[in-house]
CSV table of C-alpha atoms in Angstrom, one decimal:
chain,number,residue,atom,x,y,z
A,144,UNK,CA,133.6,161.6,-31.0
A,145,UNK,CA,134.3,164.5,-33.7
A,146,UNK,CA,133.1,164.2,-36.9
A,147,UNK,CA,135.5,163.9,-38.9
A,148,UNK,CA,137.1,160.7,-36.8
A,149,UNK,CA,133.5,159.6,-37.7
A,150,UNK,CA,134.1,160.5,-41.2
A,151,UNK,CA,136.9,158.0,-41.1
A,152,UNK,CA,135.5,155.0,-39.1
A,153,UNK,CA,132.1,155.0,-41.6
A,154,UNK,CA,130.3,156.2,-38.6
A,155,UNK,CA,129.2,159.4,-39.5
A,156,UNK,CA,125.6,158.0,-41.6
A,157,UNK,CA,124.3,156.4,-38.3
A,158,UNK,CA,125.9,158.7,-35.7
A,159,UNK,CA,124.4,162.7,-38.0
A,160,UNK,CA,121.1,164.1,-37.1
A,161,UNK,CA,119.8,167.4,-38.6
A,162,UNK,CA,117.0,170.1,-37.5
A,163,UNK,CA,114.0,169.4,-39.1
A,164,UNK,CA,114.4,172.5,-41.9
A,165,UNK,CA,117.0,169.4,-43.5
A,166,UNK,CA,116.1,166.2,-45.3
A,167,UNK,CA,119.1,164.4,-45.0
A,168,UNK,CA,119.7,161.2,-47.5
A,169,UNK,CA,122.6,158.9,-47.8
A,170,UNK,CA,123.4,158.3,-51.4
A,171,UNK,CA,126.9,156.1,-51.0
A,172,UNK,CA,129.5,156.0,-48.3
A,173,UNK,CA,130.8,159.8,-47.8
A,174,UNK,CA,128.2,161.1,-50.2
A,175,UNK,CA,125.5,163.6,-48.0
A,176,UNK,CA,122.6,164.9,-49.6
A,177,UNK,CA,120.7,168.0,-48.1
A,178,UNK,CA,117.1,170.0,-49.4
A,179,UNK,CA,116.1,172.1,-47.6
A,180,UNK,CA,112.4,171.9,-45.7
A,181,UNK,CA,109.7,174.8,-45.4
A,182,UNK,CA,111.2,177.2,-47.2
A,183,UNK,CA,108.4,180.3,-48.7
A,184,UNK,CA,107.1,179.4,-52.1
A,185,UNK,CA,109.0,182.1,-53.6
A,186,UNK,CA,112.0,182.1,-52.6
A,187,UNK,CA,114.8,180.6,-55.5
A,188,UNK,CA,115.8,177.4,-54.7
A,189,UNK,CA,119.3,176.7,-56.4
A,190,UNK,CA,121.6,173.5,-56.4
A,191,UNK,CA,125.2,173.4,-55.0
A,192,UNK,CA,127.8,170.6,-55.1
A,193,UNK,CA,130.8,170.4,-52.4
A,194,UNK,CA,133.6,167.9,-52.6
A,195,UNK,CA,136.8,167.4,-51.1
A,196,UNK,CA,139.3,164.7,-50.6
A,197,UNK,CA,139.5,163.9,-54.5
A,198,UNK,CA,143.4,163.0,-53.2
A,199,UNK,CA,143.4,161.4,-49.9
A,200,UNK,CA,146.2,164.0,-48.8
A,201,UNK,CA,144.9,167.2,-49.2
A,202,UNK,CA,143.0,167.6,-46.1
A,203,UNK,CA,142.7,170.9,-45.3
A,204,UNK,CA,139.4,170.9,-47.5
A,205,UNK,CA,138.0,168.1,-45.8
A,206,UNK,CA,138.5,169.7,-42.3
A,207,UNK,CA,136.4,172.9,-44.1
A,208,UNK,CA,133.7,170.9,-44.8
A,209,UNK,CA,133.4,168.7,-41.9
A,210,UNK,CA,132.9,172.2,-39.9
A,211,UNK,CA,130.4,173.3,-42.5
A,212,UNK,CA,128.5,169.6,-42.2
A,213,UNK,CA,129.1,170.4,-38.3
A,214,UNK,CA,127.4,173.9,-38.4
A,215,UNK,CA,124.2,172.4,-40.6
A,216,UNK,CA,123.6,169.7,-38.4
A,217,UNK,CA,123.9,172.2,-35.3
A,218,UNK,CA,121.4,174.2,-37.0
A,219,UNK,CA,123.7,177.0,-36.9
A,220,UNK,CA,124.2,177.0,-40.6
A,221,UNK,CA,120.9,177.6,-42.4
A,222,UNK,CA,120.6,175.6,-45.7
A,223,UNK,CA,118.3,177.6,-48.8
A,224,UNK,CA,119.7,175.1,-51.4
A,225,UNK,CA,119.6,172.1,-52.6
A,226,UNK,CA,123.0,170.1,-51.5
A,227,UNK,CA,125.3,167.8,-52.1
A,228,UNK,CA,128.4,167.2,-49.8
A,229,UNK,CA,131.4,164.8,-51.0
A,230,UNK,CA,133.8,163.2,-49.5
A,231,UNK,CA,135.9,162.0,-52.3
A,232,UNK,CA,138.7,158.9,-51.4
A,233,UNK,CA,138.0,158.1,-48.1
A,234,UNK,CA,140.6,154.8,-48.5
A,235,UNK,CA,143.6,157.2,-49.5
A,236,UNK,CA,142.2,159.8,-46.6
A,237,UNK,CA,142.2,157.2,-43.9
A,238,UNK,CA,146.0,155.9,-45.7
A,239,UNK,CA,147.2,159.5,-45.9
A,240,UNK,CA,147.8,158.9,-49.6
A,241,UNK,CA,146.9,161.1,-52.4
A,242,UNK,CA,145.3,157.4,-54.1
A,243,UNK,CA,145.3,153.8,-53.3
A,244,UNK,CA,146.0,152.8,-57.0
A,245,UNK,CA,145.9,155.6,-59.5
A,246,UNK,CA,144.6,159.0,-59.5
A,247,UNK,CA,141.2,159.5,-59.1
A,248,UNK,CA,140.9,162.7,-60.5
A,249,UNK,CA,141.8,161.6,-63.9
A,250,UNK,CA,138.9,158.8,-64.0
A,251,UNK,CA,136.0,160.9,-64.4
A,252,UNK,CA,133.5,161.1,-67.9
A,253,UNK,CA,133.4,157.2,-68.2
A,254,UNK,CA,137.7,157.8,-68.4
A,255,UNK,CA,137.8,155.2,-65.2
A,256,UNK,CA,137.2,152.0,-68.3
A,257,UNK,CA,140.7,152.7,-69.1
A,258,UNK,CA,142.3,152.1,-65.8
A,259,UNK,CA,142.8,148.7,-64.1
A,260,UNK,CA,139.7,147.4,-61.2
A,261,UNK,CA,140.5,149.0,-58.3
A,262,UNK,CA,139.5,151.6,-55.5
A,263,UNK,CA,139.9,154.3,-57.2
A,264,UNK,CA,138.2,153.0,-60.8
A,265,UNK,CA,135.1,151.9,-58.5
A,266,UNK,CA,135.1,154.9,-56.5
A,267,UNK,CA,134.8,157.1,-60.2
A,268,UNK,CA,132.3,154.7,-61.4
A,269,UNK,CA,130.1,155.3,-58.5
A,270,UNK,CA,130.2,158.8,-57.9
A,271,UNK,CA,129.5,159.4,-61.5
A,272,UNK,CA,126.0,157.2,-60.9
A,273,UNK,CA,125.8,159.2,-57.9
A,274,UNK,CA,126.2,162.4,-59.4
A,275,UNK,CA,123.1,161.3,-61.9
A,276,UNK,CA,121.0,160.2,-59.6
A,277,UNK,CA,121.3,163.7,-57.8
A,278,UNK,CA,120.7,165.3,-61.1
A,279,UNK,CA,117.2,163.3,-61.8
A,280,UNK,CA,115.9,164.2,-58.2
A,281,UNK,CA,112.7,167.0,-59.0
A,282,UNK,CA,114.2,169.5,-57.0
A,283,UNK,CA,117.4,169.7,-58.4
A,284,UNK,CA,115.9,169.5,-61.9
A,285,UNK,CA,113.7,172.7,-60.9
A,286,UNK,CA,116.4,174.6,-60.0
A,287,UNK,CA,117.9,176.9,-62.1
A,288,UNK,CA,121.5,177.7,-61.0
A,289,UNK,CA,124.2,174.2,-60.6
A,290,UNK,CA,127.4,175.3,-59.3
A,291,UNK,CA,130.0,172.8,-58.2
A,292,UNK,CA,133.1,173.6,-56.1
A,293,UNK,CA,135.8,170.8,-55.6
A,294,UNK,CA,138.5,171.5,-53.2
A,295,UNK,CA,141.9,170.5,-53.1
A,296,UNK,CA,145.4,171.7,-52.2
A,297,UNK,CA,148.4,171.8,-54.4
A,298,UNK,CA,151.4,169.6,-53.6
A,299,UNK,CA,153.8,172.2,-53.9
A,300,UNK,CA,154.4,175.7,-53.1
A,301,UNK,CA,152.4,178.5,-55.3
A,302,UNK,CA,152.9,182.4,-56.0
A,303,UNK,CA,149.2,182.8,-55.9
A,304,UNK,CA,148.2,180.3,-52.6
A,305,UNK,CA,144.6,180.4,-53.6
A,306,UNK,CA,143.7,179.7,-56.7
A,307,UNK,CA,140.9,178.2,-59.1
A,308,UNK,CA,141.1,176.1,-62.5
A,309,UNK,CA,137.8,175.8,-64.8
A,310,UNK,CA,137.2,173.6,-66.7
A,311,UNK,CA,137.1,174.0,-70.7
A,312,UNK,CA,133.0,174.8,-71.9
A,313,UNK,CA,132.1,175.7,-75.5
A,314,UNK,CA,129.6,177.3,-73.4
A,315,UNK,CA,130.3,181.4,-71.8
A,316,UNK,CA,131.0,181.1,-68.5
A,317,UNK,CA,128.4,182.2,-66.3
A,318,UNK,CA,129.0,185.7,-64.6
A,319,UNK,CA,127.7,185.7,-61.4
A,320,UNK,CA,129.8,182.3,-60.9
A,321,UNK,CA,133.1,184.4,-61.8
A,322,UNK,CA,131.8,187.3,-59.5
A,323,UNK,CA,131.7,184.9,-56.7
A,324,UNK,CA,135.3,183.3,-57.2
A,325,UNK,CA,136.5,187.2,-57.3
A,326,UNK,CA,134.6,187.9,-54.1
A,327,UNK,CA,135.7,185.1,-52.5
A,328,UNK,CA,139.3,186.9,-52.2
A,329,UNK,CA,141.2,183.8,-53.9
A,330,UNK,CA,144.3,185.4,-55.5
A,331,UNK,CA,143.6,183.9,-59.6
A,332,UNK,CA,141.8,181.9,-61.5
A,333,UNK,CA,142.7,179.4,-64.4
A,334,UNK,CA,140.9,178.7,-67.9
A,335,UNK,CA,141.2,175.3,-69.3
A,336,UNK,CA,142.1,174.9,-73.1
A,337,UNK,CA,141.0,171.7,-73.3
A,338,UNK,CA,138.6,168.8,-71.9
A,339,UNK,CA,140.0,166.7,-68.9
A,340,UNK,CA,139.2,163.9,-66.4
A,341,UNK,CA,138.7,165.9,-63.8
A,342,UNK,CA,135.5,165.7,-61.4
A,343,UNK,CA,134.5,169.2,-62.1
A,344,UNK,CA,135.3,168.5,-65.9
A,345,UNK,CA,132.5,165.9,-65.8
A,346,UNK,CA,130.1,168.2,-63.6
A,347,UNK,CA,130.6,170.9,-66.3
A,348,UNK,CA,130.7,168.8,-69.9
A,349,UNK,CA,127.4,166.3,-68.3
A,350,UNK,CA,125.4,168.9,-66.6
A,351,UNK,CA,126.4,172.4,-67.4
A,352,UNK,CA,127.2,173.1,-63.8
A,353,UNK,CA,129.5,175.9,-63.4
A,354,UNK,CA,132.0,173.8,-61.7
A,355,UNK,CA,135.5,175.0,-60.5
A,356,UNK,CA,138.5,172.9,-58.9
A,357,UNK,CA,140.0,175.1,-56.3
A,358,UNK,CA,143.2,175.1,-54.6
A,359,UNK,CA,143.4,176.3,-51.6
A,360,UNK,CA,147.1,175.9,-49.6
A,361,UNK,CA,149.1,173.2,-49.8
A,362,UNK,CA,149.1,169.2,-48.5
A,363,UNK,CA,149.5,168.7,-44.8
A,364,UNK,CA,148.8,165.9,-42.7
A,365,UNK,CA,145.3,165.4,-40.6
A,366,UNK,CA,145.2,168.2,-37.3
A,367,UNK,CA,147.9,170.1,-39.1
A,368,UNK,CA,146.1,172.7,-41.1
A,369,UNK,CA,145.7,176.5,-40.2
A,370,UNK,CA,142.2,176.6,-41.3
A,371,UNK,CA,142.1,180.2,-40.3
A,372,UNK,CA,144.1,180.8,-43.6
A,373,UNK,CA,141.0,180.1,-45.6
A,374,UNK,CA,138.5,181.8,-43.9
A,375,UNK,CA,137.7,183.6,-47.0
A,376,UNK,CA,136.8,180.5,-48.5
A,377,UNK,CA,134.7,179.1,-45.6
A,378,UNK,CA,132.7,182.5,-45.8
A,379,UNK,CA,132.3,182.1,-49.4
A,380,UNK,CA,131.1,178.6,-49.0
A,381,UNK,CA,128.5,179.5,-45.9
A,382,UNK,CA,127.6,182.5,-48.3
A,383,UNK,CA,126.5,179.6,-50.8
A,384,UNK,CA,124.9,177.5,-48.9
A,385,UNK,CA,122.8,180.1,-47.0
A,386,UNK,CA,121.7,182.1,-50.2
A,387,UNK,CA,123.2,185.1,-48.7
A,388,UNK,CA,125.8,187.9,-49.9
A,389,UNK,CA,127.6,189.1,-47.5
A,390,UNK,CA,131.0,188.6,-48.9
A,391,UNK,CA,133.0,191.1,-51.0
A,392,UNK,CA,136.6,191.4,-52.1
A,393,UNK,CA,139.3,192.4,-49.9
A,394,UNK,CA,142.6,191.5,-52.0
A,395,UNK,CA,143.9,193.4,-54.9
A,396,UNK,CA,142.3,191.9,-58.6
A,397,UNK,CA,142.0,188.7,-58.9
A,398,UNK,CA,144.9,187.6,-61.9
A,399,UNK,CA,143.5,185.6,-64.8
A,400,UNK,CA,145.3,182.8,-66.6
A,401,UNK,CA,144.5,180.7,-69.6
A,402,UNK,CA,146.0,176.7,-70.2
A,403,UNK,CA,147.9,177.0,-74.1
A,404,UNK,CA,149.8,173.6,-73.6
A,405,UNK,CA,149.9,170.6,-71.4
A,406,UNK,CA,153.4,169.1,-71.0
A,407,UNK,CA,152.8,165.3,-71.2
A,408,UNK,CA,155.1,162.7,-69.8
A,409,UNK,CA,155.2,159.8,-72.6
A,410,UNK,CA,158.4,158.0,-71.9
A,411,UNK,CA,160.8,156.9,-68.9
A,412,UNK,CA,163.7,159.7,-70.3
A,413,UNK,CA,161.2,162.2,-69.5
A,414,UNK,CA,163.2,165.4,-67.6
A,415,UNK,CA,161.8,168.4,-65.7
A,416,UNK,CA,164.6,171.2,-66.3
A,417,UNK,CA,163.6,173.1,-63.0
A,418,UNK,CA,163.6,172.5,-59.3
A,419,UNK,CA,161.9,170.4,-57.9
A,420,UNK,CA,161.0,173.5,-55.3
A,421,UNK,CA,159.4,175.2,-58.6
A,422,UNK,CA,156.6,177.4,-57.4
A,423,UNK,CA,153.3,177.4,-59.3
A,424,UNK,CA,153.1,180.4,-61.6
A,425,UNK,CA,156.6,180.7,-61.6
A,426,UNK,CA,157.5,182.9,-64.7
A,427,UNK,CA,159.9,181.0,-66.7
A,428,UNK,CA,162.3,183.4,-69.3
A,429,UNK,CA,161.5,182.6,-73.9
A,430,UNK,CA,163.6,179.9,-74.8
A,431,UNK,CA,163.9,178.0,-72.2
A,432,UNK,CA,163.8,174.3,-72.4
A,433,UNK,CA,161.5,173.4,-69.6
A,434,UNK,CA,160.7,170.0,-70.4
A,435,UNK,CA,162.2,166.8,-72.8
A,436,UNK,CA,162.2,163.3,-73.6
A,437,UNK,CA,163.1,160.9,-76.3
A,438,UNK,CA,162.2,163.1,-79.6
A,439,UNK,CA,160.3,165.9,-78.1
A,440,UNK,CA,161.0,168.9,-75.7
A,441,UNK,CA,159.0,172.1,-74.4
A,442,UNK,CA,160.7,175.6,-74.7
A,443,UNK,CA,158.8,178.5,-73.2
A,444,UNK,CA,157.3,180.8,-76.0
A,445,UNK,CA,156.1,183.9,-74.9
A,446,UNK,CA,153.5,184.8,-73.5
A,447,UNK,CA,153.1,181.3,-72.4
A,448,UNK,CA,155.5,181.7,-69.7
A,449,UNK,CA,153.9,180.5,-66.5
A,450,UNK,CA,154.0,176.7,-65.2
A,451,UNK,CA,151.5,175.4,-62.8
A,452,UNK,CA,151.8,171.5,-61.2
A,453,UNK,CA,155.6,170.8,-62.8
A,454,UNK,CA,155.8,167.0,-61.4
A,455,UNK,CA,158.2,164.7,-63.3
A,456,UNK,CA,157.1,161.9,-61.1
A,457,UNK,CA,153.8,161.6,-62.5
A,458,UNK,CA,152.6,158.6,-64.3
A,459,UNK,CA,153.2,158.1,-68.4
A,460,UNK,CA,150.7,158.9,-70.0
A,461,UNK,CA,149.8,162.0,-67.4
A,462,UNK,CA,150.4,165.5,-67.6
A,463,UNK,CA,153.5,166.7,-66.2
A,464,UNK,CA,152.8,170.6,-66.1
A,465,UNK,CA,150.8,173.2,-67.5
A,466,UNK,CA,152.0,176.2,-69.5
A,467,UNK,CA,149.8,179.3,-68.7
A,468,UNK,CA,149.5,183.0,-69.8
A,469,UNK,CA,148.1,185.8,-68.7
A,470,UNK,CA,144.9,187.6,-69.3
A,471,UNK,CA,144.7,191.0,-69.6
């Protein structure tokens, strides 16, 4: 049985084995955590934090790191840091549903009080205790670099297919992290404005982890995913996880954006004035009335001119778009 059908049925904690260079641990359902055993004295020991299947639907990522779990366990993946591999919604996954009840990815830094009892509120509530625990264990306390990588897939088409949004940090963010997102070949990266509910949000505000969400394609179904198209990413990932650096850039620059305003749907008369086809980083022309509802509306004011996730069907109370511009 593969692993990922194992992944499914909540057979995968009694059914894995690893090599004896791994010191596997079982911190909830879905949650796998990883040091590595016998490793020289001086050799740097950092921590690294992979999740996927925030949404139940974006499965692409989980598929990744089922083949990276696969490739540990085989021994044909060596592990020099200390980590932690999460599968996210497992409920929504084995529904097909990006959540059971409410997005999970909203829910995280204690925001999961706010939102009715349910899968997803528990899930954020134990994760978050999960993600502590981690944090108090010696070895991850002695290590000096955190990095977090959550991986997901947009829900609709995108000018740049591979992209990565970080959170907002008072704090610079670190440069060898940004080196490795450029040589990872993904085609931009994102600067939040703003704090959020996101997973990598609580990673970074909590525990200074240079956290990222990434986005790597877009939402298919289980067995449909070309995982050839993120290679780059998989190398990147094995890169990590083996403390090696093989990788380097292939693609042209990597394109730079920064959040300036969050289009937030606060009323049942709210109105997207695009397609509903609307590409992420679309460029939208000054002036134009992107967004409205009762008493308010968004025009495009230069050199805010970008949108990324325009969904009108989102929740109240949850953001509808972002308006992005540029970095030079």
């Amino acid at each position: 049985m593969d692993l990922l059908t194992l992944l499914l049925e909540n057979k995968l904690e009694e059914t894995l084995r690893f090599p004896p260079t791994i010191k596997p641990s079982w911190l909830a359902e879905g949650v796998l955590q990883l040091f590595p055993q016998g490793s020289p004295q001086e050799e740097k020991i950092d921590t690294l934090i992979i999740s996927a299947g925030i949404h139940g639907n974006e499965t692409a990522p989980v598929e990744m790191l089922i083949q990276l779990l696969s490739q540990l366990a085989q021994g044909s993946l060596p592990l020099q840091h200390n980590l932690l591999l999460i599968f996210g919604n497992l409920p929504a996954m084995r529904e097909g549903q990006r959540y059971i009840g409410h997005d999970l990815n909203r829910m995280f830094g204690g925001r999961h009080q706010h939102f009715p009892v349910g899968n997803e509120s528990n899930r954020a509530r134990e994760l978050e205790a999960v993600i502590h625990q981690f944090f108090s264990e010696p070895a991850v306390m002695a290590s000096e670099k955190h990095r977090h990588l959550d991986l997901h897939t947009a829900i609709r088409g995108s000018c740049h297919e591979q992209f990565a949004l970080l959170p907002y940090q008072t704090r610079e963010y670190a440069a060898d992290f940004l080196q490795w997102l450029e040589d990872s070949d993904i085609d931009a990266v994102v600067f939040h404005n703003t704090v959020g509910g996101t997973f990598s949000n609580f990673t970074s505000e909590h525990f200074n982890v240079d956290s990222c969400t990434m986005e790597i394609g877009k939402a298919l179904p289980f067995g449909r995913n070309d995982l050839a198209r993120f290679s780059n990413i998989t190398a990147a990932l094995r890169d990590l996880i083996a403390g090696s650096f093989s990788i380097k850039r292939n693609k042209p620059a990597i394109k730079r954006y920064r959040v300036v305003d969050a289009i937030i749907k606060q009323h049942n008369s709210f109105q997207l004035h695009i397609p509903e086809d609307t590409k992420n980083f679309t460029v939208l022309s000054d002036g134009f009335e992107i967004a409205s509802q009762d008493n308010q509306s968004w025009k495009i004011t230069s050199p805010a001119n970008f949108i990324l996730f325009p969904n009108a069907h989102v929740a109240i109370g949850l953001r509808a778009g972002l308006l992005l511009t540029q970095l030079t």
